[in-house]
Coordinates of C-alpha atoms in Angstrom, one line a residue:
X1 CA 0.0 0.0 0.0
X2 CA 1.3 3.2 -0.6
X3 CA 0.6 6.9 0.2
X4 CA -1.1 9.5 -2.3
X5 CA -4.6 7.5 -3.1
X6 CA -5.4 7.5 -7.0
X7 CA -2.2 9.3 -7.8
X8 CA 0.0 6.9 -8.3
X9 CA 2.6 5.6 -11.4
X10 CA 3.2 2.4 -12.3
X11 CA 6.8 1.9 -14.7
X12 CA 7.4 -1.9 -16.1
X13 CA 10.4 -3.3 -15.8
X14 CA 10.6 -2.6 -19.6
X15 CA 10.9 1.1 -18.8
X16 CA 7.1 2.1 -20.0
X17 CA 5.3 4.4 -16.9
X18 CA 2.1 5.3 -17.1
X19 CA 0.1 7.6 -14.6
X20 CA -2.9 5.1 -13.3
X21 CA -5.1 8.3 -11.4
X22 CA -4.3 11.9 -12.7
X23 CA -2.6 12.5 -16.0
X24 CA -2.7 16.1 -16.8
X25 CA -1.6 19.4 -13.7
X26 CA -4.0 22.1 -14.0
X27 CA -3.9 25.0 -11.4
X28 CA -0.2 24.4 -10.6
X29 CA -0.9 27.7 -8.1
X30 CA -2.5 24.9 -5.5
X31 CA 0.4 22.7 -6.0
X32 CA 2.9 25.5 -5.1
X33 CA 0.7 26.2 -2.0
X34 CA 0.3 23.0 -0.8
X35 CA 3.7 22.4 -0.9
X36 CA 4.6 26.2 0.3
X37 CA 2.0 25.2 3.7
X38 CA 4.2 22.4 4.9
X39 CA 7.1 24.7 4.7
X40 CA 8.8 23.5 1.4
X41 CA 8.4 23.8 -2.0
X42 CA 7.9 21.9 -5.8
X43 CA 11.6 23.0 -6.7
X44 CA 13.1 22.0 -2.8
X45 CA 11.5 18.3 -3.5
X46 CA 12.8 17.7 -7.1
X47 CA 9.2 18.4 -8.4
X48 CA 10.0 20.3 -12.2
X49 CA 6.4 20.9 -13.9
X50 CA 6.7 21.4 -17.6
X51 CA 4.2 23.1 -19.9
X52 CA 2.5 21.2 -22.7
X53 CA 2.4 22.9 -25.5
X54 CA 1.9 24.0 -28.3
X55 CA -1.1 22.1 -28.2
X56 CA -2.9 21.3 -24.4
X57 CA -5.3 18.9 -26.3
X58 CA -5.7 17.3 -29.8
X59 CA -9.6 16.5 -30.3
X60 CA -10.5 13.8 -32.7
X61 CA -13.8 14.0 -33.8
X62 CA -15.5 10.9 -35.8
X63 CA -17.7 14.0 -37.4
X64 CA -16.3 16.3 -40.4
X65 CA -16.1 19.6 -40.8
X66 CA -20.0 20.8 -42.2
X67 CA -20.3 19.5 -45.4
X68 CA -17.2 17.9 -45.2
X69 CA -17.7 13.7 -44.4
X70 CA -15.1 12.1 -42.5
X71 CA -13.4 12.3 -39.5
X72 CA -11.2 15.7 -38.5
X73 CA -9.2 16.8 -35.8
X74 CA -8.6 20.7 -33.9
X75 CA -5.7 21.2 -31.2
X76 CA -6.9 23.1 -28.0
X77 CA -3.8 25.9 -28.3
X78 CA -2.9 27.8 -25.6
X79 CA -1.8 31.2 -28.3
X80 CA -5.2 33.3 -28.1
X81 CA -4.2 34.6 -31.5
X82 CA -3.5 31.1 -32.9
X83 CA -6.7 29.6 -31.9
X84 CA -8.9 31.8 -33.0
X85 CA -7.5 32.0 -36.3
X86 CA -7.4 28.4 -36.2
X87 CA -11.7 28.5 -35.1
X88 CA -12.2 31.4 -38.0
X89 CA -10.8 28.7 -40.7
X90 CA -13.2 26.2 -39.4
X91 CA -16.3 28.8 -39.2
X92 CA -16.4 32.5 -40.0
X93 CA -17.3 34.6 -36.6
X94 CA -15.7 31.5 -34.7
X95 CA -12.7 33.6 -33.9
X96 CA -14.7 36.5 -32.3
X97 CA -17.1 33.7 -30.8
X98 CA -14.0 32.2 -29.2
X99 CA -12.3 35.7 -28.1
X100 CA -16.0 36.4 -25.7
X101 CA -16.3 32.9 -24.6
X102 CA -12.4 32.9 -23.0
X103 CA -13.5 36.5 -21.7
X104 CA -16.0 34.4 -19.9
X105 CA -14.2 31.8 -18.9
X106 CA -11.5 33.7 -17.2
X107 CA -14.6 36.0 -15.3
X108 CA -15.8 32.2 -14.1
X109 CA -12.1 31.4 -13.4
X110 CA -11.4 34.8 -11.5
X111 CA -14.7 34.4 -9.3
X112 CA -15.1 30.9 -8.8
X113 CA -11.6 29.8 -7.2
X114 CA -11.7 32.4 -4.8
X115 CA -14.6 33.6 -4.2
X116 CA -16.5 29.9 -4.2
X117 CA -13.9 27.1 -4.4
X118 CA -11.0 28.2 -2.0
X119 CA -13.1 29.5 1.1
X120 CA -15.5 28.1 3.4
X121 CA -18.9 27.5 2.3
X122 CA -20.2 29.1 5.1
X123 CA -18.3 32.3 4.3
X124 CA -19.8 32.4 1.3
X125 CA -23.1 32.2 2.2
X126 CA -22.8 35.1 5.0
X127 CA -22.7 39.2 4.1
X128 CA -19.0 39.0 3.6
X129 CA -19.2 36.4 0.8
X130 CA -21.9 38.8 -0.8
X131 CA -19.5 41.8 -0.3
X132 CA -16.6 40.2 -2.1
X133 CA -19.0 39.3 -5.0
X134 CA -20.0 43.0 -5.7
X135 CA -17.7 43.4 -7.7
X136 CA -18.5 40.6 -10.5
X137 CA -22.2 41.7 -10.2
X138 CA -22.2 43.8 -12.8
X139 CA -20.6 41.2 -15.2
X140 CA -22.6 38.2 -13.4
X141 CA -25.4 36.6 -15.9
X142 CA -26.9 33.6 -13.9
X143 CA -27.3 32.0 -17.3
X144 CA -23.0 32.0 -18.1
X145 CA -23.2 30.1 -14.6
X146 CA -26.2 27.8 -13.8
X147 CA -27.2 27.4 -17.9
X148 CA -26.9 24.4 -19.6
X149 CA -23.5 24.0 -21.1
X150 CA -23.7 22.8 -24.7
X151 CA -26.9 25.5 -25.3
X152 CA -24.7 28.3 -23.3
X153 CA -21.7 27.6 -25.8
X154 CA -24.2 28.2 -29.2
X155 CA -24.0 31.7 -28.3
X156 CA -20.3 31.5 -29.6
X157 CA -19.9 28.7 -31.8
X158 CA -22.6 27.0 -34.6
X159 CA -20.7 24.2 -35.5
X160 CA -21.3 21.4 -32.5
X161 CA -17.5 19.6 -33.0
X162 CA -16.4 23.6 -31.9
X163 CA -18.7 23.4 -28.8
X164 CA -17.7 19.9 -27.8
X165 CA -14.1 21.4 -27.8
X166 CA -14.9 23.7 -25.2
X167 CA -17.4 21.2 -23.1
X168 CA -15.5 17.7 -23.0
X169 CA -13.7 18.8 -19.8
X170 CA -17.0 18.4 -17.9
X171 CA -16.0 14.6 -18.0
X172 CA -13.7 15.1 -15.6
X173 CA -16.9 16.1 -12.8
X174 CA -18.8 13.1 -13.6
X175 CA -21.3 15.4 -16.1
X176 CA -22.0 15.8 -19.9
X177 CA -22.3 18.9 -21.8
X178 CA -25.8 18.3 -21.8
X179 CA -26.5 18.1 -17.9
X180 CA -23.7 20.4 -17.0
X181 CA -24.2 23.9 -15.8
X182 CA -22.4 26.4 -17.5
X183 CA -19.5 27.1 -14.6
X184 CA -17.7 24.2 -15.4
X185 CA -16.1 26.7 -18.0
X186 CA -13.6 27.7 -15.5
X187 CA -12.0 24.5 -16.8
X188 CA -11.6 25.3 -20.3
X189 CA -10.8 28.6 -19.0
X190 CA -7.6 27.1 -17.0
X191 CA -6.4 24.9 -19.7
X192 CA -6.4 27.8 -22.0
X193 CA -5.3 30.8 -18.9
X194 CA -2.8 28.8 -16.8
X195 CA -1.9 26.1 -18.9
X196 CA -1.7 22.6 -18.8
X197 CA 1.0 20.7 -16.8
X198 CA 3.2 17.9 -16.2
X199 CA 5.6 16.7 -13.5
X200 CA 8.3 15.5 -14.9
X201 CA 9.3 11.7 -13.7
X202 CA 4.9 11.3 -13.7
X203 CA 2.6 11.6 -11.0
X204 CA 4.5 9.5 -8.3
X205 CA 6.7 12.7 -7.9
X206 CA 4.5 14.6 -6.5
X207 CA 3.1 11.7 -4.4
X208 CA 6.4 11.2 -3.0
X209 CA 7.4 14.8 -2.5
X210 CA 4.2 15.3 -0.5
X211 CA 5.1 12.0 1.7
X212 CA 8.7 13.3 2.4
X213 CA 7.3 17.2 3.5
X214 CA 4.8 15.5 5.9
X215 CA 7.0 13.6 7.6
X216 CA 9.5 16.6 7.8
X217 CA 6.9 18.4 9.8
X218 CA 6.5 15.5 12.1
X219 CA 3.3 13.3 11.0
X220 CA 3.8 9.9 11.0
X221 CA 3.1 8.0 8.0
X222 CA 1.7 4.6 8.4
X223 CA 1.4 2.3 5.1
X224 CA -0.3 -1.8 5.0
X225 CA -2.2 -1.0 8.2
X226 CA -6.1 -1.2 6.5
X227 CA -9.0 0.6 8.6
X228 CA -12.1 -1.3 9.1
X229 CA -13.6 0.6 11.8
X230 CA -13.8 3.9 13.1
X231 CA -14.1 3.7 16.9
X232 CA -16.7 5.9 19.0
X233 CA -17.8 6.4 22.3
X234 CA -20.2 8.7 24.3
X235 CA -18.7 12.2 25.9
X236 CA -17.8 11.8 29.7
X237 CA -17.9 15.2 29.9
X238 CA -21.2 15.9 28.1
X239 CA -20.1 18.6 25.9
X240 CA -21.0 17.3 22.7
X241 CA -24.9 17.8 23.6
X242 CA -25.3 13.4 23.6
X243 CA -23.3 13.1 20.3
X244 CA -21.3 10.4 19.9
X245 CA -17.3 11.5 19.7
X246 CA -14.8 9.4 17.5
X247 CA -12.0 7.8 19.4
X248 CA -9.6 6.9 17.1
X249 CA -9.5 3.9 14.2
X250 CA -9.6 0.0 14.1
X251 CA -7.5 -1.9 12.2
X252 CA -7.7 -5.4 10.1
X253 CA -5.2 -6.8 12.7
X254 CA -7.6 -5.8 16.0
X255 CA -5.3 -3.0 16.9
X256 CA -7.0 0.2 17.9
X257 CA -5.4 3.7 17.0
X258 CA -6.2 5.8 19.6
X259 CA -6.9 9.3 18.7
X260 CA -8.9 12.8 19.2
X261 CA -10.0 13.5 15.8
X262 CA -10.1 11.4 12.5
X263 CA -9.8 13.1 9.0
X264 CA -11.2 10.5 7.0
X265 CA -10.0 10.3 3.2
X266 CA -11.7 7.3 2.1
X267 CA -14.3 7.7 -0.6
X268 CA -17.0 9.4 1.8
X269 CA -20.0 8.1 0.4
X270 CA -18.0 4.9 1.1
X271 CA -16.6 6.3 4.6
X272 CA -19.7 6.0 6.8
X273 CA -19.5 2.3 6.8
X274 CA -16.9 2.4 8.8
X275 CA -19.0 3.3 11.6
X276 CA -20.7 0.3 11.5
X277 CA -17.7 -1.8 12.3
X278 CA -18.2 -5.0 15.6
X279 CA -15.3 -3.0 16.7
X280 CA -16.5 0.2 17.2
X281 CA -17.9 -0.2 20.7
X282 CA -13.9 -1.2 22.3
X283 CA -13.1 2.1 23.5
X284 CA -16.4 1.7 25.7
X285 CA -15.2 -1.3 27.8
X286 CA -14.0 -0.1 31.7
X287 CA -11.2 -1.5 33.5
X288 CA -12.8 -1.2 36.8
X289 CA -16.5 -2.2 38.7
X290 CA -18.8 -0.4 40.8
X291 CA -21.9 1.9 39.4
X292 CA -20.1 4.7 37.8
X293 CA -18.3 2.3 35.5
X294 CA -21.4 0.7 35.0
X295 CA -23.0 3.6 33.7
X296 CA -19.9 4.6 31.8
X297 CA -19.7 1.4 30.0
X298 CA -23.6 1.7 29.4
X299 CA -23.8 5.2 28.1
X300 CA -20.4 4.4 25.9
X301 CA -22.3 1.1 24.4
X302 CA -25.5 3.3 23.5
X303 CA -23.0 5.8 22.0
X304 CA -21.5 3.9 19.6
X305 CA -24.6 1.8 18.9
X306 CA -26.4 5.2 17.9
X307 CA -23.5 5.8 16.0
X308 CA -23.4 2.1 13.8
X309 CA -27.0 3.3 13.2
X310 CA -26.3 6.5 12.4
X311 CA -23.7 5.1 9.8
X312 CA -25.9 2.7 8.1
X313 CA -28.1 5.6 7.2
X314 CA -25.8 8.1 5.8
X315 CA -24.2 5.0 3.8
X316 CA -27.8 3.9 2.8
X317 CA -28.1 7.9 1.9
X318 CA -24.9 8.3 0.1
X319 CA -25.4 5.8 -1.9
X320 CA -28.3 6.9 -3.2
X321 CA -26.7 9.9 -5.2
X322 CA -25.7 10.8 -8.4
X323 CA -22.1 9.2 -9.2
X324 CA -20.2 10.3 -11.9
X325 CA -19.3 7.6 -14.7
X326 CA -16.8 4.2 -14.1
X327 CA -14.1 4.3 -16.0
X328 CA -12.2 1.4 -18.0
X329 CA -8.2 3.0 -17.7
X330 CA -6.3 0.8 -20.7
X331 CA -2.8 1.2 -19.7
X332 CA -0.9 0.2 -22.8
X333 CA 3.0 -0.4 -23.9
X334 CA 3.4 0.2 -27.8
X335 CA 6.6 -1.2 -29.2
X336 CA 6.8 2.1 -31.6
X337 CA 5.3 5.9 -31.9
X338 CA 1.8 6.9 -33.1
X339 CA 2.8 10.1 -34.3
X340 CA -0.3 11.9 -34.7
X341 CA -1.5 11.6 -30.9
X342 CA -0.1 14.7 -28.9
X343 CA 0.1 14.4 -25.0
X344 CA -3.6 14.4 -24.4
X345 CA -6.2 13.7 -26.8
X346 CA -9.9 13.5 -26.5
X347 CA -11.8 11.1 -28.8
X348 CA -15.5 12.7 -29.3
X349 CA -18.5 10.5 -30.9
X350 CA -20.5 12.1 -34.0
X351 CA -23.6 10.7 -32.2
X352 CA -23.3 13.7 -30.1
X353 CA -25.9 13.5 -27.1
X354 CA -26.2 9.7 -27.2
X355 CA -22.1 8.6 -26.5
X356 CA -22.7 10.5 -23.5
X357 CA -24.8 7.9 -22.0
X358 CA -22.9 5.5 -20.0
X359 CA -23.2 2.1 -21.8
X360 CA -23.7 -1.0 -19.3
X361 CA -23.2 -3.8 -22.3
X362 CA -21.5 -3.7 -25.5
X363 CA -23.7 -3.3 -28.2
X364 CA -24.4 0.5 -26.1
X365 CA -21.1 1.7 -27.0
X366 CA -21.3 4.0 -29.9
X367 CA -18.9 2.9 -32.8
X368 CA -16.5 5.7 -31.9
X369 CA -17.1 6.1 -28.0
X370 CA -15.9 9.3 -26.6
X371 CA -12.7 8.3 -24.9
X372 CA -9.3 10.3 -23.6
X373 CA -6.0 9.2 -24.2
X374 CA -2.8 10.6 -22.8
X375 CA 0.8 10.2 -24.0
X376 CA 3.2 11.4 -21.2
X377 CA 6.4 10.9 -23.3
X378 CA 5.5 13.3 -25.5
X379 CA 6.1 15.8 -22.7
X380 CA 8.6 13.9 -20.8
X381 CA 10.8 11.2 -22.7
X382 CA 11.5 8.9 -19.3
X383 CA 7.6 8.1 -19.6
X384 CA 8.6 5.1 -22.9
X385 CA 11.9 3.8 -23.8
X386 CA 13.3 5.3 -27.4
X387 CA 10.7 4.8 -30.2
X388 CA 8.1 3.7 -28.3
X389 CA 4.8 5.1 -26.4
X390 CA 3.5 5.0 -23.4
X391 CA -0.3 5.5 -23.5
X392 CA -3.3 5.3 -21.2
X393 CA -7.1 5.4 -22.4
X394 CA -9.7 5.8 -20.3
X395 CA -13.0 5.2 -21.7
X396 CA -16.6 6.5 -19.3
X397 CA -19.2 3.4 -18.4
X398 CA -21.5 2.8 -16.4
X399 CA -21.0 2.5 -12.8
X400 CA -21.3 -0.8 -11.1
X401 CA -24.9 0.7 -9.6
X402 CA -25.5 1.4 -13.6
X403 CA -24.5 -2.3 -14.6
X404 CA -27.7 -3.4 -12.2
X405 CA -25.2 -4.0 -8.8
X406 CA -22.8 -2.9 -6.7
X407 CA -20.5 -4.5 -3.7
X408 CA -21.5 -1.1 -1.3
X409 CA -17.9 0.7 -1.9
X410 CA -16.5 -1.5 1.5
X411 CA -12.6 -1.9 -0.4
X412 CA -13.0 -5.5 1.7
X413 CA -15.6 -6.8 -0.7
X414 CA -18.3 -8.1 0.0
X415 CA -21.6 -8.3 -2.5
X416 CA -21.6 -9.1 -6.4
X417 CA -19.6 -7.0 -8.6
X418 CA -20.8 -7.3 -12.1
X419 CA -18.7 -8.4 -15.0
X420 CA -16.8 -5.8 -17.2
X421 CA -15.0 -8.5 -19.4
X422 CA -17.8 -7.8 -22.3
X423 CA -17.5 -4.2 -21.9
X424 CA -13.6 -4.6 -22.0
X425 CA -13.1 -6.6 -24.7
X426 CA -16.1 -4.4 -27.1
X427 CA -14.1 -1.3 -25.7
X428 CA -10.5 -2.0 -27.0
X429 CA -11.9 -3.6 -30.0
X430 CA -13.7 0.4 -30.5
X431 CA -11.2 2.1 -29.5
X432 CA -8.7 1.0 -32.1
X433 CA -11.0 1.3 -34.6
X434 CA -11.1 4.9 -33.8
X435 CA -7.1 4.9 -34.3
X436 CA -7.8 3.6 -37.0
X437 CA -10.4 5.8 -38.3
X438 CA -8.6 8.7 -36.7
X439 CA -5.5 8.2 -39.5
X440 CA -3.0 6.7 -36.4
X441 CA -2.4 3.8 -38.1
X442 CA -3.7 0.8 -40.0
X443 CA -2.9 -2.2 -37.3
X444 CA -2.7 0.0 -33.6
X445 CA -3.2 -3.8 -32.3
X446 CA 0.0 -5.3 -33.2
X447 CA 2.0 -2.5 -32.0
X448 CA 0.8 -3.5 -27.6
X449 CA 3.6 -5.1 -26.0
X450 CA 1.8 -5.1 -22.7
X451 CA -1.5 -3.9 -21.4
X452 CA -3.0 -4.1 -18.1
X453 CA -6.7 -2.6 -17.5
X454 CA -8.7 -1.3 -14.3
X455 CA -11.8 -1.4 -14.5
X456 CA -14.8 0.1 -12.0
X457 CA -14.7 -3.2 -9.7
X458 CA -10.6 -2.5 -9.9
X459 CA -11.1 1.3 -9.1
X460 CA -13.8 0.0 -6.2
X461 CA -11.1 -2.5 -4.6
X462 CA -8.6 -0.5 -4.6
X463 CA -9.9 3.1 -3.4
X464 CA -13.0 2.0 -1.8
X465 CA -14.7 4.0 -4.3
X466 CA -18.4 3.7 -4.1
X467 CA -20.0 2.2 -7.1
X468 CA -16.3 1.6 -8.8
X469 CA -17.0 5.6 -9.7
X470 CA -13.4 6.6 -10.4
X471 CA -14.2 10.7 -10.1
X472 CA -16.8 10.3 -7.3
X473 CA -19.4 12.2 -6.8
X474 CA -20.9 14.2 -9.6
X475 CA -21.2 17.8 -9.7
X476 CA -24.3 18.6 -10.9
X477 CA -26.2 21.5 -9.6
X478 CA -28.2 19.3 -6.9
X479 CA -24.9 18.0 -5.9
X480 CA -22.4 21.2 -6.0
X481 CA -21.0 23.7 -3.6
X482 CA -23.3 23.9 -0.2
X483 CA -25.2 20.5 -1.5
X484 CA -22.1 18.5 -1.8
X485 CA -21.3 16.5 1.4
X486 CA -19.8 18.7 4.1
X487 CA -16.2 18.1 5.2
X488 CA -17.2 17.7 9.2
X489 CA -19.9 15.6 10.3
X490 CA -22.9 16.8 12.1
X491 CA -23.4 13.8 14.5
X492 CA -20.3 12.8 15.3
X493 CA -18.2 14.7 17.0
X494 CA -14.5 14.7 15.6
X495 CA -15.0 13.3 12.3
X496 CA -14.2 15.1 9.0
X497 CA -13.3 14.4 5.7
X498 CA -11.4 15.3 2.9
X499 CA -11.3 14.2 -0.8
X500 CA -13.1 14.4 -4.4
X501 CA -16.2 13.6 -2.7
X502 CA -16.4 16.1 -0.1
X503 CA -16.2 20.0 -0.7
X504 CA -15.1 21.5 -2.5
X505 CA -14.9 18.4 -5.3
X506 CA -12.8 16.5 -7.5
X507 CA -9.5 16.7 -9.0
X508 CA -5.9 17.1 -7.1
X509 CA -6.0 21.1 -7.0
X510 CA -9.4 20.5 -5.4
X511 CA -8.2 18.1 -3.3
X512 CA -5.6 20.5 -1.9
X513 CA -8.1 22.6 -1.5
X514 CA -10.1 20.2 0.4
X515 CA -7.2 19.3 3.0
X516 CA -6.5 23.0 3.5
X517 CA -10.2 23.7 4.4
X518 CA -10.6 21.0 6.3
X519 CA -7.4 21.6 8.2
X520 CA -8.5 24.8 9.0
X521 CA -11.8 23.7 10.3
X522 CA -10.2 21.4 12.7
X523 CA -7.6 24.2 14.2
X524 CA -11.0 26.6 14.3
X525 CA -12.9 23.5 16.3
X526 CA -9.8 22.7 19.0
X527 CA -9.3 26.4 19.7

């Protein structure tokens, strides 16, 4: 087991690495800060981001150009002047279109991060939130926010492959450009403001660089110890008004963990399971007789029987939300270069609104899916060894809850997983037809030394991800900013969370954000 969750990097002994969680570093600002708040930095750890560019995305689309049949292509360029010129080619007006939709973006970028992402929610809600937003107000049209995305972009762009350029990014929250608010601009508006990134040496750099700060401020990093409990026992002193208060964490061996407070980074719609553990009720037992340890050992077993209930609920609860799609990651070795794929690519079905529906069995995959592919060695050589590629392919599905079951996000098991193998096996066999298709080759196949695959059951076992849902949670409007799961529990006293599925969402810069905010809630709570 190792630190970092999904970020990880796997390298063959072959010298191929591929990234298995996050493959592209937007916001680097958060990463600088993270690292800056543990009293280091990116450069002091051996962490070197490089820019990719010229282009921050190829997009393959299975459509033509209007009037034109077959498939094209359009790089996402990070030159203002070069893209819209590029647009203009493509449709007359497209290059003006593009020039007020990145004005929009950025207002998005330069409101939401601060003023709605990086702060707590409660601030936001309160008269100083509203103060800070008077600003924007003049600027601020709900619709550029809370529309829906794909109709919000025809007010720039006619031609639907040059709106799917600017919407495919709502993927990476679990949405389509058809059930996505209009916000989720701020993405395209980060690709194309800040840039998009890469840590040289992959993802495990930063894993490791964040490991090796902790320690140096003292935390104590324990690896192959799995929870299965969280332990809980009533107040003795009665301040938390009859909730019950966490007491540290049970582990697979028996061992109990003994502690005031748990930040909890499991998958939290997964997480509350944990309160239902046989152990749970240990820290209640009292080593001496008499009444008063009677009633302490009575009060203590209520406690943490109210909270095993209380935990079967929220988990019942929890699961009941919207989840954003499984993924299939193909993780593959190619014995030579595909020349025309760039460092990230994004594969977009002509059957525009339909390939955005998760497909459950094979014959619902479109005959070009959508699908993104990344190429790390085309930023960083070390990724593949000389004249090869190293190149990972994740490709949206349904969710194990989507497939008609699901094994309840407990990374021990437990329940029936459903079988992806169909879905597998159809997906490749797509996939390199779109290669294909896509002009990367005539026989993509022949060229796969190696391949391993994770699927949704994979991403479950390994993460505790609920329903095998690799990006958690959704972020749709129901499920976004004050709606998404806090990051401290009501009921419990001494028991946050932190990750994609908490608040503020997804992604490792929102991650970052998550651990600050929740880091700063705990300091506010002990005083």
């Amino acid at each position: 087991m190792r630190v970092g969750g999904r970020l990880q990097s796997a390298t063959s002994a072959e010298g191929f690495r591929h990234d298995t969680g996050p493959s592209l570093l937007l916001f680097p600002d958060k990463y600088h800060e993270a690292f800056e708040a543990l009293g280091t930095s990116l450069e002091e750890q051996g962490i070197q981001l490089a820019p990719v560019k010229p282009t921050a995305y190829r997009v393959f689309f299975e459509a033509g150009r209007p009037g034109q049949p077959g498939p094209s292509q359009l790089d996402l360029l990070a030159d203002e002047a070069a893209m819209a010129a590029q647009l203009e080619a493509e449709e007359p007006g497209a290059g003006e279109g593009y020039r007020r939709f990145l004005r929009m973006a950025r207002r998005h970028l330069d409101m939401g991060v601060p003023y709605f992402i990086d702060r707590e929610l409660e601030e936001v809600a309160n008269a100083r939130g509203l103060q800070d937003l008077l600003p924007f107000l003049p600027e601020l049209n709900v619709l550029d926010l809370l529309g829906q995305h794909d109709w919000r972009l025809r007010q720039f762009f006619r031609d639907q492959r040059l709106r799917a350029m600017f919407t495919f990014q709502d993927l990476y929250v679990g949405l389509s450009p058809y059930t996505a608010p209009a916000v989720f601009g701020l993405l395209a508006g980060t690709e194309l403001t800040d840039g998009v990134w890469y840590p040289l040496g992959g993802f495990q750099k930063v894993r490791d660089g964040l490991q090796r700060a902790a320690e140096a401020c003292g935390a104590r990093v324990l690896t192959g110890a799995e929870v299965v409990g969280i332990a809980t026992a009533a107040d003795p002193a009665g301040s938390t008004g009859g909730k019950p208060r966490v007491t540290g964490v049970v582990l697979a061996d028996g061992r109990q963990l003994t502690a005031d407070l748990v930040v909890c980074n499991r998958d939290l719609p997964a997480a509350y399971s944990l309160l239902d553990h046989e152990h749970s009720s240990s820290s209640s037992s009292s080593s001496g007789g008499g009444s008063d340890a009677a009633s302490s050992s009575s009060k203590g077993g209520a406690a943490t029987a109210a909270a095993a209930a209380y935990g079967r609920q929220q988990h019942e609860r929890l699961g009941r939300l919207k989840y954003s799609a499984g993924v299939i990651a193909y993780n593959w070795s190619l014995s030579r270069q595909l020349p025309g794929l760039a460092h990230h690519n994004v594969f977009l079905s002509g059957d525009w609104q339909a390939a955005w529906r998760p497909a459950a069995r094979p014959e619902e995959l479109p005959r070009w899916p959508n699908f993104y592919a990344a190429v790390p060695n085309r930023t960083d050589p070390s990724a593949a060894p000389p004249g090869c590629d190293s190149v990972m392919v994740l490709l949206p599905v349904a969710h194990q809850q989507q497939m008609g079951s699901s094994s309840g996000g407990s990374s021990g098991g437990g329940g029936d997983r459903p079988d992806y193998r169909p879905l597998i096996e159809a997906g490749r066999r797509r996939i390199l037809a779109a290669f294909v298709a896509a002009g990367l080759g005539s026989d993509v196949a022949s060229a796969i030394q190696q391949e391993f695959v994770i699927d949704p059951n994979e991403w479950e076992v390994r993460y505790g991800l609920r329903h095998g849902a690799a990006f958690g949670l959704s972020h749709g409007l129901d499920q976004l900013s004050l709606f998404r799961p806090a990051n401290r529990d009501a009921s419990v006293q001494g028991l946050y969370f932190v990750g994609a599925s908490t608040r503020p969402g997804n992604g490792v810069p929102l991650c970052f954000i998550s651990a600050k905010l929740t880091a700063n809630r705990v300091l506010k709570d002990l005083g």
